[in-house]
Amino acid sequence: MDFNDDEKIKATILYHLRRKKVIGGVHTPFDTVTKGFPSHIGKDVKKITEDLIRKGYILKKITNYGLHIYLNKDKLKEIEDIIKRVLEYEF
């Protein structure tokens, strides 16, 4: 998969979290966001993830063992629309 477009990276991040059902009370370490992407775009992936946190699509949970993230269940329909529009995957 070619990751030269920020929109495609954003949709892929949301897809990975949605596919693994990281929604609401289930959370995953922030560092796992870069898995599945080429190593040379790791900084871009983290920047885009921080942007998704600012927009409210991804919420963060601060734990004593690091920052964890999860999808905002109130915006799940919008998240699925982004995934469908960009990646053409349906849930």
CSV table of C-alpha atoms in Angstrom, one decimal:
chain,number,residue,atom,x,y,z
A,1,MET,CA,0.0,0.0,0.0
A,2,ASP,CA,1.3,3.4,-0.9
A,3,PHE,CA,1.3,5.9,2.0
A,4,ASN,CA,2.1,9.2,0.2
A,5,ASP,CA,-1.2,10.9,1.1
A,6,ASP,CA,-2.0,12.2,4.6
A,7,GLU,CA,-5.7,11.3,4.1
A,8,LYS,CA,-4.8,7.7,3.4
A,9,ILE,CA,-2.6,7.5,6.4
A,10,LYS,CA,-5.4,9.0,8.6
A,11,ALA,CA,-7.9,6.5,7.3
A,12,THR,CA,-5.5,3.6,7.8
A,13,ILE,CA,-4.8,4.5,11.4
A,14,LEU,CA,-8.6,4.7,12.1
A,15,TYR,CA,-9.1,1.4,10.2
A,16,HIS,CA,-6.4,-0.4,12.3
A,17,LEU,CA,-8.0,0.8,15.5
A,18,ARG,CA,-11.6,0.0,14.3
A,19,ARG,CA,-10.7,-3.4,13.0
A,20,LYS,CA,-9.1,-4.3,16.4
A,21,LYS,CA,-12.2,-2.9,18.2
A,22,VAL,CA,-10.2,-0.4,20.2
A,23,ILE,CA,-13.3,1.5,21.1
A,24,GLY,CA,-14.5,3.0,24.4
A,25,GLY,CA,-13.0,1.1,27.4
A,26,VAL,CA,-10.5,-0.8,25.3
A,27,HIS,CA,-7.3,1.0,24.7
A,28,THR,CA,-3.9,0.4,23.2
A,29,PRO,CA,-0.4,2.0,23.7
A,30,PHE,CA,0.2,5.1,21.5
A,31,ASP,CA,3.5,3.6,20.2
A,32,THR,CA,1.6,0.7,18.4
A,33,VAL,CA,0.1,3.2,16.0
A,34,THR,CA,3.2,3.1,13.8
A,35,LYS,CA,3.1,-0.7,13.4
A,36,GLY,CA,2.2,-1.7,9.9
A,37,PHE,CA,3.6,1.5,8.3
A,38,PRO,CA,7.1,1.9,6.7
A,39,SER,CA,9.7,3.1,9.2
A,40,HIS,CA,10.5,6.2,7.2
A,41,ILE,CA,7.0,7.7,7.7
A,42,GLY,CA,6.8,7.0,11.5
A,43,LYS,CA,7.0,10.7,12.5
A,44,ASP,CA,4.3,11.6,10.0
A,45,VAL,CA,2.0,8.8,11.4
A,46,LYS,CA,2.5,10.1,14.9
A,47,LYS,CA,1.8,13.7,13.8
A,48,ILE,CA,-1.4,12.6,12.0
A,49,THR,CA,-2.5,10.6,15.1
A,50,GLU,CA,-2.0,13.7,17.3
A,51,ASP,CA,-4.1,15.6,14.8
A,52,LEU,CA,-6.8,13.0,15.1
A,53,ILE,CA,-6.7,13.3,18.9
A,54,ARG,CA,-7.1,17.1,18.6
A,55,LYS,CA,-10.1,16.6,16.3
A,56,GLY,CA,-11.7,14.1,18.8
A,57,TYR,CA,-11.7,11.0,16.6
A,58,ILE,CA,-9.2,9.4,18.9
A,59,LEU,CA,-9.2,9.8,22.7
A,60,LYS,CA,-6.2,9.4,25.0
A,61,LYS,CA,-5.9,7.8,28.4
A,62,ILE,CA,-2.9,8.6,30.5
A,63,THR,CA,-1.8,5.6,32.5
A,64,ASN,CA,1.2,5.1,34.8
A,65,TYR,CA,2.8,2.9,32.2
A,66,GLY,CA,2.4,5.3,29.2
A,67,LEU,CA,-0.1,7.0,27.0
A,68,HIS,CA,-2.9,4.8,25.6
A,69,ILE,CA,-5.4,5.7,22.8
A,70,TYR,CA,-8.8,4.5,21.7
A,71,LEU,CA,-11.5,5.5,19.3
A,72,ASN,CA,-14.3,7.9,20.3
A,73,LYS,CA,-17.4,5.8,20.3
A,74,ASP,CA,-19.6,9.0,19.8
A,75,LYS,CA,-17.9,9.6,16.5
A,76,LEU,CA,-17.8,6.0,15.3
A,77,LYS,CA,-20.2,6.7,12.4
A,78,GLU,CA,-18.0,9.5,11.1
A,79,ILE,CA,-14.9,7.3,11.5
A,80,GLU,CA,-16.5,4.5,9.5
A,81,ASP,CA,-17.5,7.1,6.8
A,82,ILE,CA,-13.9,8.2,6.5
A,83,ILE,CA,-12.6,4.7,6.2
A,84,LYS,CA,-15.3,3.8,3.6
A,85,ARG,CA,-14.6,7.0,1.5
A,86,VAL,CA,-10.8,6.8,1.5
A,87,LEU,CA,-10.0,3.0,1.7
A,88,GLU,CA,-13.4,1.7,0.4
A,89,TYR,CA,-13.7,-0.8,3.3
A,90,GLU,CA,-17.1,-1.3,5.0
A,91,PHE,CA,-18.0,-2.4,8.5
